Every structure is written in structure tokens, then in C-alpha cells.
Amino acid sequence: MTETLFQLPQPPAIPVLGEAAAYPLGRIFCVGRNYAAHAAEMGVEVDREAPFYFTKSAVNAVLAGATVPYPPGTVNFHYEMELAVALGAPLFQATAEQARTAVYAYGCALDMTRRDLQIRERKKQRPWDLGKDLENGAVFAALTRTADWGVPRTQRIHLAVNGEVKQDATLAELIWSVEEILCHLSGFYHLRPGDVILTGTPAGVGPVIAGDRIRGQVDGLEPVMLALTAPE
Ligand code: MN
């Protein structure tokens, strides 16, 4: 192995229920506006022609149960509860059947967002990176293998802040299904094991502040938790 000048931080590996080995996190792809009611609350139209994506750096991810500082550069830090899809096989220009069988596991995730920066950049038609790809900005609960959970149908997806329910929907509200997303996204990337897709958030997003405790869950999957402390 080539000696390097210094060591870089590594992405977390995500625990898998019933499996001794953890899932190594590769890339994080996120789907935008995949629930109509959320698109409406964001003041935008749903694009019915194709899904769209942004990415988050895997090194910025943390595991459920983390306590992290309120991030810099924002005064409107939002939670977004999402279903995460973890691939277990390569996918390129995939068929629906290939997409279906490539999903290794599902999990709960948070797509934490500096909403003020996202909206500011959106208005200027600039990339969303400052709003979306922030340190500690993706949170992953332990994964559940597809065989142990099933597939997205009408399971409830919900999130509470300090015990108060803020998001409450079902996976039946997904505009683009997991298979449709994987077929489409695999037309642009050679998807591979380690790639995780966050499938979008339902309505009810909102701000959190230092001291808040977030808990999100999809029925039958391990809950995702995050606690916020004062800014550094
Ligand atoms: Mn999101």
C-alpha cells in the first residue's frame, strides 16, 4: 500500500441487524421532492418527468444516536426523515428486476439541511452543497436486510422532535419508487455495493435548535436518533 502524507477521516460503517459485519458506506445519493406534500410546502412543483438528485459526502455521515453541535453558517437548520436504500450489487442501466434484487437492506436516515442556505442558493440557481453537504449532515440507523423487512409499501414514516410528532406519512406517498429511482440513477452512475440512496422526505420538515432531540422511524426498521448541542 502506498504511504500517504496524512490520514483522512473515514466514513462510518453502518451496523446491520443480525449481521456481525457492518455495511461500509460508499456514496450517498439523495432524491429531491419525492413526496408531493413536501414539494408543496417547499413552494415548488414536483417534476413528473424524472427524479433529481444531490449528493452528500460519506465522511460527513454519522450513526444514529450521535450528539452533534448545531452547525455553523445557518439560522434555520432542518430535519428531513427518509427511507435509506443500501445496495448490495452493482447496477448499471438496470432493469426493474435487477434493481429489485440489488437492494441489500433498508434503513432510517436523516437528511439534515441548512434550509436557509439551500433556499438562498436555489433562488440564485446555484448548487445546494452548502445547504445539504454539511458535517454530520447525514445520519444512519442500523440497516435491516431486505429479506428481514420486505419492500416499501404502506409503512408509516414519521419523525418527532422532543417527543412531538412533526412528520407523519406513509411510503405509499413516494412519487418515484425505489425501483424507478435505481433504474434512472443507474443510467448516470455505475452503482455498486456501498452506495446508499436517501429517497426523499415527507411533508412536515422544520427547524431544530440546540438541545433538541430528533427521533425518526419507518415501521419495522430501527429508529434514527440525533441530539443537538450548542454551536462550537
Ligand atoms: Mn431530503
Coordinates of N, CA, C and O in Angstrom, one line a residue, residues 40-220:
A40 N -44.8 20.8 -2.1 CA -45.8 21.9 -1.9 C -45.3 22.8 -0.8 O -45.4 24.0 -0.9
E41 N -44.9 22.2 0.3 CA -44.5 23.1 1.5 C -43.2 23.8 1.2 O -42.9 24.8 1.8
M42 N -42.4 23.3 0.2 CA -41.2 24.0 -0.2 C -41.5 25.0 -1.3 O -40.6 25.7 -1.8
G43 N -42.8 25.1 -1.7 CA -43.1 26.1 -2.7 C -42.7 25.7 -4.1 O -42.4 26.6 -4.9
V44 N -42.5 24.5 -4.4 CA -42.0 24.1 -5.7 C -42.9 23.0 -6.3 O -43.7 22.3 -5.6
E45 N -42.9 22.8 -7.6 CA -43.6 21.8 -8.3 C -42.9 20.5 -8.3 O -41.6 20.5 -8.3
V46 N -43.6 19.4 -8.3 CA -42.9 18.1 -8.5 C -42.7 17.9 -10.0 O -43.5 18.2 -10.8
D47 N -41.5 17.5 -10.3 CA -41.1 17.1 -11.7 C -41.5 15.7 -12.0 O -40.9 14.8 -11.4
R48 N -42.6 15.6 -12.8 CA -43.1 14.2 -13.0 C -42.3 13.5 -14.2 O -42.6 12.4 -14.5
E49 N -41.4 14.2 -14.8 CA -40.7 13.6 -15.9 C -39.5 12.7 -15.4 O -39.3 11.6 -16.0
A50 N -38.8 13.1 -14.4 CA -37.7 12.3 -13.9 C -37.4 12.8 -12.5 O -37.5 13.9 -12.1
P51 N -36.8 11.8 -11.7 CA -36.3 12.3 -10.3 C -35.1 13.1 -10.5 O -34.4 13.0 -11.5
F52 N -34.7 13.9 -9.5 CA -33.5 14.6 -9.5 C -32.7 14.3 -8.2 O -33.3 13.9 -7.2
Y53 N -31.4 14.6 -8.2 CA -30.6 14.1 -7.1 C -29.6 15.2 -6.6 O -29.3 16.1 -7.4
F54 N -29.2 15.1 -5.4 CA -28.0 15.7 -4.9 C -27.2 14.7 -4.1 O -27.7 13.6 -3.9
T55 N -26.0 15.0 -3.7 CA -25.2 14.0 -3.0 C -24.7 14.6 -1.7 O -24.7 15.8 -1.5
K56 N -24.3 13.7 -0.8 CA -23.7 14.1 0.4 C -22.4 13.3 0.6 O -22.4 12.1 0.1
S57 N -21.4 13.9 1.1 CA -20.2 13.1 1.3 C -20.3 12.1 2.4 O -20.8 12.4 3.5
A58 N -19.8 10.9 2.2 CA -19.9 9.8 3.2 C -19.2 10.2 4.4 O -19.6 9.8 5.5
V59 N -18.1 10.9 4.3 CA -17.3 11.2 5.5 C -18.1 12.2 6.4 O -17.7 12.4 7.6
N60 N -19.1 12.8 5.9 CA -19.9 13.7 6.7 C -21.1 13.0 7.4 O -21.8 13.6 8.1
A61 N -21.2 11.7 7.2 CA -22.2 10.9 7.9 C -21.9 10.5 9.3 O -20.7 10.4 9.6
V62 N -22.9 10.4 10.1 CA -22.7 9.9 11.5 C -23.8 8.8 11.7 O -24.8 8.7 11.0
L63 N -23.6 8.0 12.7 CA -24.5 6.9 13.1 C -25.6 7.4 14.0 O -25.4 8.4 14.8
A64 N -26.7 6.8 14.0 CA -27.9 7.1 14.9 C -27.4 7.1 16.3 O -26.6 6.3 16.7
G65 N -27.9 8.0 17.1 CA -27.6 8.1 18.5 C -26.5 9.2 18.7 O -26.1 9.4 19.9
A66 N -26.0 9.7 17.6 CA -24.9 10.7 17.8 C -25.5 12.0 18.4 O -26.7 12.3 18.3
T67 N -24.6 12.7 19.1 CA -24.8 14.1 19.6 C -23.9 15.0 18.9 O -22.7 14.7 19.0
V68 N -24.4 16.0 18.2 CA -23.6 16.8 17.4 C -23.9 18.3 17.6 O -25.0 18.6 18.0
P69 N -22.9 19.2 17.4 CA -23.2 20.6 17.6 C -24.1 21.2 16.5 O -24.0 20.7 15.4
Y70 N -24.9 22.2 16.9 CA -25.6 22.9 15.9 C -24.6 23.5 14.9 O -23.6 24.0 15.2
P71 N -24.8 23.3 13.5 CA -23.8 23.6 12.6 C -23.6 25.1 12.3 O -24.5 25.9 12.6
P72 N -22.4 25.4 11.8 CA -22.1 26.8 11.5 C -22.9 27.3 10.3 O -23.2 26.5 9.4
G73 N -23.0 28.6 10.1 CA -23.5 29.2 8.9 C -25.0 29.2 8.6 O -25.4 29.5 7.5
T74 N -25.8 28.8 9.6 CA -27.2 28.7 9.4 C -27.9 29.2 10.6 O -27.4 29.1 11.8
V75 N -29.2 29.7 10.4 CA -30.1 30.0 11.5 C -31.4 29.3 11.3 O -32.4 29.6 11.9
N76 N -31.4 28.3 10.3 CA -32.6 27.6 10.0 C -32.2 26.1 9.6 O -32.3 25.7 8.5
F77 N -31.8 25.4 10.7 CA -31.3 24.0 10.5 C -32.5 23.0 10.6 O -33.2 23.0 11.6
H78 N -32.8 22.3 9.5 CA -33.9 21.4 9.4 C -33.6 19.9 9.5 O -32.6 19.5 9.0
Y79 N -34.5 19.2 10.0 CA -34.6 17.7 9.9 C -35.3 17.3 8.6 O -36.2 18.0 8.2
E80 N -34.9 16.2 8.0 CA -35.7 15.5 7.0 C -35.6 14.0 7.3 O -34.5 13.4 7.2
M81 N -36.7 13.4 7.6 CA -36.8 12.0 7.8 C -36.9 11.2 6.4 O -37.7 11.6 5.6
E82 N -36.0 10.2 6.2 CA -36.0 9.5 4.9 C -35.8 8.0 5.1 O -35.2 7.5 6.0
L83 N -36.3 7.3 4.1 CA -36.0 5.8 4.0 C -34.7 5.7 3.2 O -34.6 6.3 2.1
A84 N -33.7 5.0 3.7 CA -32.5 4.8 3.0 C -32.5 3.4 2.4 O -33.0 2.4 3.0
V85 N -31.9 3.3 1.2 CA -31.8 2.1 0.4 C -30.3 1.8 0.3 O -29.6 2.6 -0.3
A86 N -29.9 0.6 0.7 CA -28.4 0.2 0.7 C -28.2 -0.9 -0.4 O -28.9 -1.9 -0.3
L87 N -27.4 -0.6 -1.3 CA -27.2 -1.6 -2.4 C -26.2 -2.7 -2.0 O -25.3 -2.4 -1.3
G88 N -26.5 -3.9 -2.6 CA -25.6 -5.0 -2.3 C -25.1 -5.6 -3.6 O -24.4 -6.7 -3.5
A89 N -25.3 -5.0 -4.7 CA -24.9 -5.5 -6.0 C -24.6 -4.3 -7.0 O -25.3 -3.3 -6.8
P90 N -23.8 -4.5 -7.9 CA -23.6 -3.4 -8.9 C -24.9 -3.3 -9.8 O -25.6 -4.2 -10.0
L91 N -25.1 -2.0 -10.2 CA -26.2 -1.7 -11.1 C -25.8 -0.7 -12.1 O -25.3 0.4 -11.7
F92 N -26.0 -1.0 -13.4 CA -25.7 -0.1 -14.4 C -26.8 -0.2 -15.5 O -27.0 -1.3 -16.0
Q93 N -27.4 0.9 -15.8 CA -28.5 0.8 -16.8 C -29.5 -0.3 -16.5 O -29.8 -1.1 -17.3
A94 N -29.9 -0.3 -15.2 CA -30.6 -1.5 -14.7 C -32.0 -1.6 -15.1 O -32.7 -0.6 -15.4
T95 N -32.5 -2.9 -15.2 CA -33.9 -3.2 -15.4 C -34.6 -3.1 -14.0 O -33.9 -3.2 -13.0
A96 N -35.9 -3.1 -14.0 CA -36.6 -3.1 -12.7 C -36.3 -4.4 -11.9 O -36.1 -4.3 -10.7
E97 N -36.2 -5.5 -12.5 CA -35.8 -6.7 -11.9 C -34.4 -6.7 -11.2 O -34.2 -7.1 -10.1
Q98 N -33.5 -6.2 -12.0 CA -32.1 -6.0 -11.5 C -32.1 -5.1 -10.3 O -31.4 -5.3 -9.3
A99 N -32.9 -4.0 -10.4 CA -32.9 -3.0 -9.3 C -33.5 -3.6 -8.1 O -33.0 -3.5 -7.0
R100 N -34.5 -4.4 -8.2 CA -35.2 -5.0 -7.1 C -34.3 -6.0 -6.3 O -34.2 -5.9 -5.1
T101 N -33.5 -6.8 -7.1 CA -32.7 -7.7 -6.4 C -31.3 -7.2 -5.9 O -30.6 -7.8 -5.2
A102 N -31.0 -5.9 -6.3 CA -29.8 -5.3 -5.8 C -29.9 -4.6 -4.5 O -28.9 -4.2 -3.9
V103 N -31.1 -4.5 -4.0 CA -31.3 -3.8 -2.7 C -30.9 -4.8 -1.5 O -31.6 -5.8 -1.3
Y104 N -29.8 -4.5 -0.9 CA -29.4 -5.4 0.2 C -30.1 -5.1 1.5 O -30.5 -6.1 2.2
A105 N -30.4 -3.9 1.8 CA -31.0 -3.5 3.1 C -31.7 -2.2 3.0 O -31.4 -1.4 2.1
Y106 N -32.6 -2.0 4.0 CA -33.3 -0.7 4.1 C -32.9 -0.1 5.5 O -32.6 -0.9 6.4
G107 N -33.0 1.2 5.7 CA -32.8 1.8 7.0 C -33.4 3.2 7.1 O -33.9 3.7 6.1
C108 N -33.4 3.7 8.3 CA -33.9 5.0 8.6 C -32.7 6.0 8.5 O -31.6 5.7 9.0
A109 N -32.9 7.2 7.9 CA -31.9 8.1 7.8 C -32.4 9.5 8.0 O -33.6 9.8 7.8
L110 N -31.6 10.5 8.4 CA -31.9 11.9 8.4 C -31.0 12.6 7.4 O -29.8 12.4 7.3
D111 N -31.7 13.4 6.6 CA -31.1 14.3 5.6 C -31.1 15.7 6.3 O -32.0 16.5 6.0
M112 N -30.1 16.0 7.1 CA -30.1 17.3 7.8 C -29.7 18.4 6.8 O -28.8 18.2 6.0
T113 N -30.4 19.5 7.0 CA -30.3 20.6 5.9 C -30.2 22.0 6.5 O -31.0 22.3 7.4
R114 N -29.2 22.7 6.0 CA -29.2 24.2 6.3 C -30.2 24.8 5.3 O -29.8 25.2 4.2
R115 N -31.4 24.9 5.8 CA -32.5 25.3 4.8 C -32.3 26.7 4.3 O -32.6 27.0 3.1
D116 N -31.9 27.6 5.1 CA -31.7 29.0 4.7 C -30.7 29.0 3.5 O -30.9 29.7 2.5
L117 N -29.6 28.2 3.6 CA -28.6 28.2 2.6 C -29.1 27.5 1.3 O -28.8 27.9 0.2
Q118 N -29.8 26.4 1.5 CA -30.4 25.7 0.4 C -31.3 26.6 -0.4 O -31.2 26.7 -1.7
I119 N -32.2 27.3 0.3 CA -33.1 28.1 -0.5 C -32.4 29.4 -1.1 O -32.8 29.7 -2.2
R120 N -31.5 29.9 -0.4 CA -30.8 31.1 -0.9 C -30.0 30.6 -2.3 O -30.1 31.3 -3.3
E121 N -29.4 29.5 -2.2 CA -28.7 29.0 -3.4 C -29.6 28.6 -4.5 O -29.4 28.9 -5.7
R122 N -30.7 28.0 -4.1 CA -31.7 27.6 -5.1 C -32.2 28.9 -5.9 O -32.4 28.8 -7.1
K123 N -32.5 29.9 -5.1 CA -33.0 31.2 -5.8 C -32.0 31.7 -6.8 O -32.4 32.3 -7.8
K124 N -30.7 31.5 -6.5 CA -29.7 32.0 -7.4 C -29.3 31.0 -8.4 O -28.3 31.2 -9.1
Q125 N -30.0 29.9 -8.5 CA -29.7 28.8 -9.4 C -28.3 28.3 -9.2 O -27.6 28.0 -10.2
R126 N -27.9 28.2 -8.0 CA -26.6 27.6 -7.7 C -26.7 26.3 -7.0 O -27.8 25.9 -6.6
P127 N -25.6 25.5 -7.0 CA -25.7 24.2 -6.3 C -26.1 24.3 -4.9 O -25.9 25.3 -4.2
W128 N -26.6 23.2 -4.3 CA -27.1 23.1 -3.0 C -26.1 22.7 -1.9 O -26.5 22.5 -0.8
D129 N -24.8 22.6 -2.3 CA -23.9 21.9 -1.4 C -23.8 22.5 0.0 O -23.8 21.8 1.0
L130 N -23.8 23.9 0.1 CA -23.7 24.5 1.4 C -24.9 24.1 2.2 O -24.8 24.0 3.5
G131 N -26.0 24.0 1.6 CA -27.3 23.6 2.4 C -27.3 22.2 2.7 O -27.9 21.8 3.8
K132 N -26.8 21.3 1.9 CA -27.0 19.9 2.1 C -25.8 19.0 2.5 O -26.0 18.1 3.2
D133 N -24.6 19.4 2.0 CA -23.5 18.5 2.3 C -22.7 19.1 3.5 O -21.6 19.6 3.3
L134 N -23.3 19.0 4.7 CA -22.6 19.6 5.8 C -22.1 18.5 6.7 O -22.6 17.4 6.7
E135 N -21.1 18.9 7.5 CA -20.6 17.9 8.5 C -21.7 17.4 9.4 O -22.5 18.2 9.9
N136 N -21.7 16.1 9.7 CA -22.7 15.4 10.5 C -24.1 15.5 9.8 O -25.1 15.4 10.5
G137 N -24.2 15.8 8.5 CA -25.4 16.1 7.9 C -26.2 14.9 7.3 O -27.3 15.1 6.8
A138 N -25.7 13.7 7.5 CA -26.4 12.5 7.1 C -26.3 11.6 8.3 O -25.2 11.4 8.8
V139 N -27.5 11.1 8.8 CA -27.5 10.2 10.0 C -28.1 8.9 9.6 O -29.2 8.9 9.0
F140 N -27.5 7.8 10.0 CA -27.9 6.5 9.6 C -28.2 5.6 10.8 O -27.3 5.4 11.6
A141 N -29.4 5.0 10.9 CA -29.7 4.0 11.8 C -29.2 2.6 11.3 O -28.9 2.5 10.1
A142 N -29.2 1.6 12.1 CA -28.8 0.3 11.7 C -29.7 -0.2 10.6 O -30.9 0.1 10.6
L143 N -29.1 -0.9 9.6 CA -29.9 -1.4 8.5 C -30.6 -2.7 8.8 O -30.1 -3.5 9.7
T144 N -31.7 -3.0 8.1 CA -32.4 -4.2 8.1 C -32.4 -4.8 6.7 O -32.7 -4.2 5.8
R145 N -31.9 -6.1 6.6 CA -31.8 -6.7 5.3 C -33.2 -6.8 4.7 O -34.2 -7.0 5.4
T146 N -33.2 -6.7 3.4 CA -34.4 -6.8 2.6 C -35.2 -8.0 3.0 O -36.5 -7.9 3.2
A147 N -34.6 -9.1 3.1 CA -35.2 -10.4 3.4 C -35.9 -10.3 4.8 O -36.9 -11.1 5.1
D148 N -35.4 -9.5 5.7 CA -35.9 -9.4 7.1 C -37.0 -8.3 7.2 O -37.6 -8.2 8.3
W149 N -37.2 -7.5 6.2 CA -38.1 -6.4 6.3 C -39.2 -6.4 5.2 O -40.4 -6.3 5.5
G150 N -38.7 -6.6 4.0 CA -39.7 -6.6 2.9 C -39.3 -5.4 2.0 O -38.2 -5.0 1.8
V151 N -40.4 -4.9 1.4 CA -40.2 -3.8 0.4 C -41.1 -2.6 0.8 O -42.0 -2.8 1.6
P152 N -40.8 -1.4 0.4 CA -41.7 -0.3 0.7 C -43.1 -0.5 0.2 O -43.2 -0.8 -1.0
R153 N -44.0 -0.4 1.0 CA -45.4 -0.5 0.6 C -46.2 0.7 1.2 O -46.2 1.8 0.7
T154 N -46.9 0.4 2.4 CA -47.7 1.5 3.0 C -47.1 1.7 4.4 O -47.9 2.3 5.3
Q155 N -45.9 1.3 4.7 CA -45.4 1.5 6.0 C -45.4 3.0 6.4 O -45.1 3.9 5.6
R156 N -45.6 3.3 7.7 CA -45.6 4.6 8.2 C -44.2 5.1 8.3 O -43.3 4.4 8.7
I157 N -43.9 6.4 7.9 CA -42.7 7.1 8.1 C -42.9 8.3 8.9 O -43.8 9.1 8.5
H158 N -42.2 8.4 10.0 CA -42.6 9.5 10.9 C -41.4 10.0 11.7 O -40.4 9.3 11.8
L159 N -41.5 11.2 12.2 CA -40.4 11.8 12.9 C -40.9 12.7 14.0 O -42.0 13.4 13.8
A160 N -40.3 12.7 15.2 CA -40.7 13.6 16.3 C -39.5 14.4 16.8 O -38.3 13.9 16.7
V161 N -39.7 15.6 17.3 CA -38.7 16.4 17.9 C -39.1 16.6 19.3 O -40.2 17.1 19.6
N162 N -38.3 16.2 20.3 CA -38.6 16.2 21.7 C -39.9 15.6 22.0 O -40.7 16.0 22.8
G163 N -40.2 14.5 21.3 CA -41.5 13.7 21.5 C -42.7 14.2 20.8 O -43.7 13.6 20.8
E164 N -42.6 15.4 20.1 CA -43.7 15.9 19.4 C -43.6 15.5 17.9 O -42.6 15.9 17.2
V165 N -44.7 14.9 17.4 CA -44.7 14.4 16.0 C -44.7 15.6 15.0 O -45.5 16.5 15.1
K166 N -43.7 15.6 14.1 CA -43.6 16.6 13.1 C -43.9 16.1 11.7 O -44.4 16.9 10.8
Q167 N -43.4 14.9 11.4 CA -43.6 14.3 10.1 C -44.4 13.0 10.3 O -44.0 12.2 11.2
D168 N -45.4 12.8 9.5 CA -46.2 11.5 9.6 C -46.8 11.2 8.3 O -47.8 11.9 7.9
A169 N -46.3 10.2 7.6 CA -46.7 9.9 6.2 C -46.6 8.4 6.0 O -46.3 7.7 7.0
T170 N -46.8 7.9 4.8 CA -46.6 6.5 4.5 C -45.7 6.4 3.3 O -45.7 7.4 2.4
L171 N -45.0 5.3 3.1 CA -44.2 5.1 1.9 C -45.0 5.0 0.7 O -44.4 5.1 -0.4
A172 N -46.3 4.8 0.8 CA -47.2 4.8 -0.4 C -47.2 6.2 -1.1 O -47.6 6.3 -2.2
E173 N -46.7 7.2 -0.3 CA -46.7 8.6 -0.9 C -45.5 8.9 -1.7 O -45.4 9.9 -2.3
L174 N -44.5 7.9 -1.8 CA -43.3 8.1 -2.6 C -43.8 8.3 -4.1 O -44.5 7.5 -4.6
I175 N -43.3 9.4 -4.7 CA -43.6 9.7 -6.1 C -42.9 8.7 -7.0 O -43.5 8.0 -7.8
W176 N -41.6 8.6 -6.8 CA -40.7 7.7 -7.5 C -40.4 6.5 -6.6 O -39.9 6.7 -5.5
S177 N -40.7 5.3 -7.1 CA -40.5 4.1 -6.3 C -39.0 3.8 -6.2 O -38.2 4.4 -7.0
V178 N -38.6 3.0 -5.3 CA -37.2 2.6 -5.2 C -36.7 2.0 -6.5 O -35.6 2.4 -7.0
E179 N -37.5 1.2 -7.1 CA -37.0 0.6 -8.4 C -36.9 1.7 -9.5 O -35.9 1.6 -10.3
E180 N -37.8 2.6 -9.6 CA -37.7 3.6 -10.6 C -36.5 4.5 -10.3 O -35.8 4.9 -11.3
I181 N -36.2 4.8 -9.1 CA -35.0 5.6 -8.8 C -33.8 4.9 -9.2 O -32.9 5.4 -9.8
L182 N -33.7 3.6 -8.8 CA -32.5 2.8 -9.1 C -32.3 2.7 -10.7 O -31.1 2.7 -11.2
C183 N -33.3 2.4 -11.4 CA -33.2 2.3 -12.8 C -32.8 3.6 -13.4 O -31.8 3.6 -14.2
H184 N -33.3 4.7 -13.0 CA -33.0 6.0 -13.5 C -31.5 6.4 -13.1 O -30.7 6.8 -14.0
L185 N -31.2 6.3 -11.8 CA -29.9 6.7 -11.4 C -28.8 5.9 -12.0 O -27.7 6.4 -12.2
S186 N -29.1 4.6 -12.2 CA -28.0 3.7 -12.8 C -27.8 4.0 -14.3 O -26.9 3.4 -14.9
G187 N -28.6 4.9 -14.8 CA -28.3 5.4 -16.2 C -27.2 6.5 -16.2 O -26.7 6.8 -17.3
F188 N -26.8 6.9 -15.0 CA -25.8 8.0 -14.9 C -24.6 7.6 -14.1 O -23.5 8.3 -14.2
Y189 N -24.7 6.6 -13.3 CA -23.6 6.1 -12.5 C -23.5 4.6 -12.6 O -24.5 3.9 -12.7
H190 N -22.3 4.1 -12.4 CA -22.1 2.6 -12.2 C -22.3 2.4 -10.7 O -21.4 2.5 -9.9
L191 N -23.6 2.2 -10.3 CA -23.9 2.0 -8.9 C -23.3 0.7 -8.4 O -23.1 -0.3 -9.2
R192 N -23.0 0.6 -7.1 CA -22.2 -0.5 -6.6 C -22.5 -0.7 -5.1 O -23.1 0.2 -4.4
P193 N -22.2 -1.8 -4.5 CA -22.4 -2.0 -3.1 C -21.7 -0.9 -2.3 O -20.6 -0.5 -2.7
G194 N -22.3 -0.4 -1.3 CA -21.8 0.7 -0.5 C -22.6 2.0 -0.9 O -22.6 2.9 -0.1
D195 N -23.2 2.0 -2.1 CA -24.0 3.2 -2.4 C -25.3 3.1 -1.7 O -26.0 2.1 -1.6
V196 N -25.7 4.3 -1.1 CA -26.9 4.4 -0.3 C -27.7 5.5 -0.9 O -27.2 6.6 -1.2
I197 N -29.0 5.3 -1.1 CA -29.9 6.3 -1.7 C -30.9 6.7 -0.6 O -31.6 5.9 0.0
L198 N -30.9 8.0 -0.3 CA -32.0 8.6 0.5 C -33.1 9.0 -0.4 O -32.9 9.7 -1.3
T199 N -34.3 8.5 -0.1 CA -35.4 8.5 -1.0 C -36.3 9.7 -0.9 O -37.4 9.8 -1.5
G200 N -35.9 10.7 -0.2 CA -36.7 11.9 0.0 C -37.5 12.0 1.3 O -37.7 11.0 1.9
T201 N -38.0 13.2 1.6 CA -38.7 13.3 2.9 C -40.1 13.7 2.7 O -40.5 14.4 1.7
P202 N -41.0 13.3 3.6 CA -42.4 13.7 3.5 C -42.6 15.1 4.0 O -41.6 15.7 4.5
A203 N -43.8 15.6 4.0 CA -44.1 16.9 4.5 C -43.9 17.0 6.0 O -43.8 16.0 6.7
G204 N -43.7 18.3 6.5 CA -43.6 18.5 7.9 C -42.2 18.8 8.3 O -41.9 18.8 9.5
V205 N -41.3 19.1 7.4 CA -39.9 19.5 7.8 C -40.0 20.8 8.6 O -40.9 21.6 8.5
G206 N -38.9 21.0 9.4 CA -38.9 22.2 10.2 C -37.6 22.3 10.9 O -36.7 21.4 10.9
P207 N -37.5 23.4 11.7 CA -36.2 23.7 12.3 C -36.0 23.0 13.6 O -36.9 22.7 14.3
V208 N -34.7 22.8 14.0 CA -34.3 22.3 15.3 C -33.3 23.3 15.9 O -32.7 24.0 15.1
I209 N -33.2 23.3 17.2 CA -32.2 24.1 17.9 C -31.4 23.3 18.8 O -31.7 22.2 19.1
A210 N -30.4 23.9 19.4 CA -29.5 23.3 20.3 C -30.4 22.8 21.5 O -31.2 23.5 22.0
G211 N -30.1 21.5 21.9 CA -30.9 20.9 23.0 C -32.0 20.0 22.5 O -32.5 19.2 23.3
D212 N -32.3 20.1 21.2 CA -33.4 19.3 20.7 C -32.9 17.8 20.5 O -31.8 17.6 20.2
R213 N -33.9 16.9 20.6 CA -33.7 15.5 20.3 C -34.6 15.0 19.2 O -35.9 15.2 19.4
I214 N -34.1 14.5 18.2 CA -34.8 14.1 17.0 C -34.9 12.6 17.0 O -33.9 11.9 17.3
R215 N -36.1 12.0 16.7 CA -36.3 10.6 16.6 C -37.2 10.3 15.4 O -38.3 10.8 15.3
G216 N -36.7 9.6 14.4 CA -37.4 9.2 13.2 C -37.5 7.7 13.0 O -36.6 7.0 13.4
Q217 N -38.5 7.3 12.4 CA -38.7 5.8 12.2 C -39.6 5.5 11.0 O -40.5 6.2 10.7
V218 N -39.2 4.4 10.3 CA -40.1 3.8 9.4 C -40.6 2.5 10.0 O -39.7 1.8 10.6
D219 N -41.9 2.2 10.0 CA -42.4 0.9 10.6 C -41.5 -0.3 10.2 O -41.2 -0.5 9.1
G220 N -41.1 -1.0 11.3 CA -40.3 -2.2 11.1 C -38.8 -2.1 10.9 O -38.1 -3.0 10.9

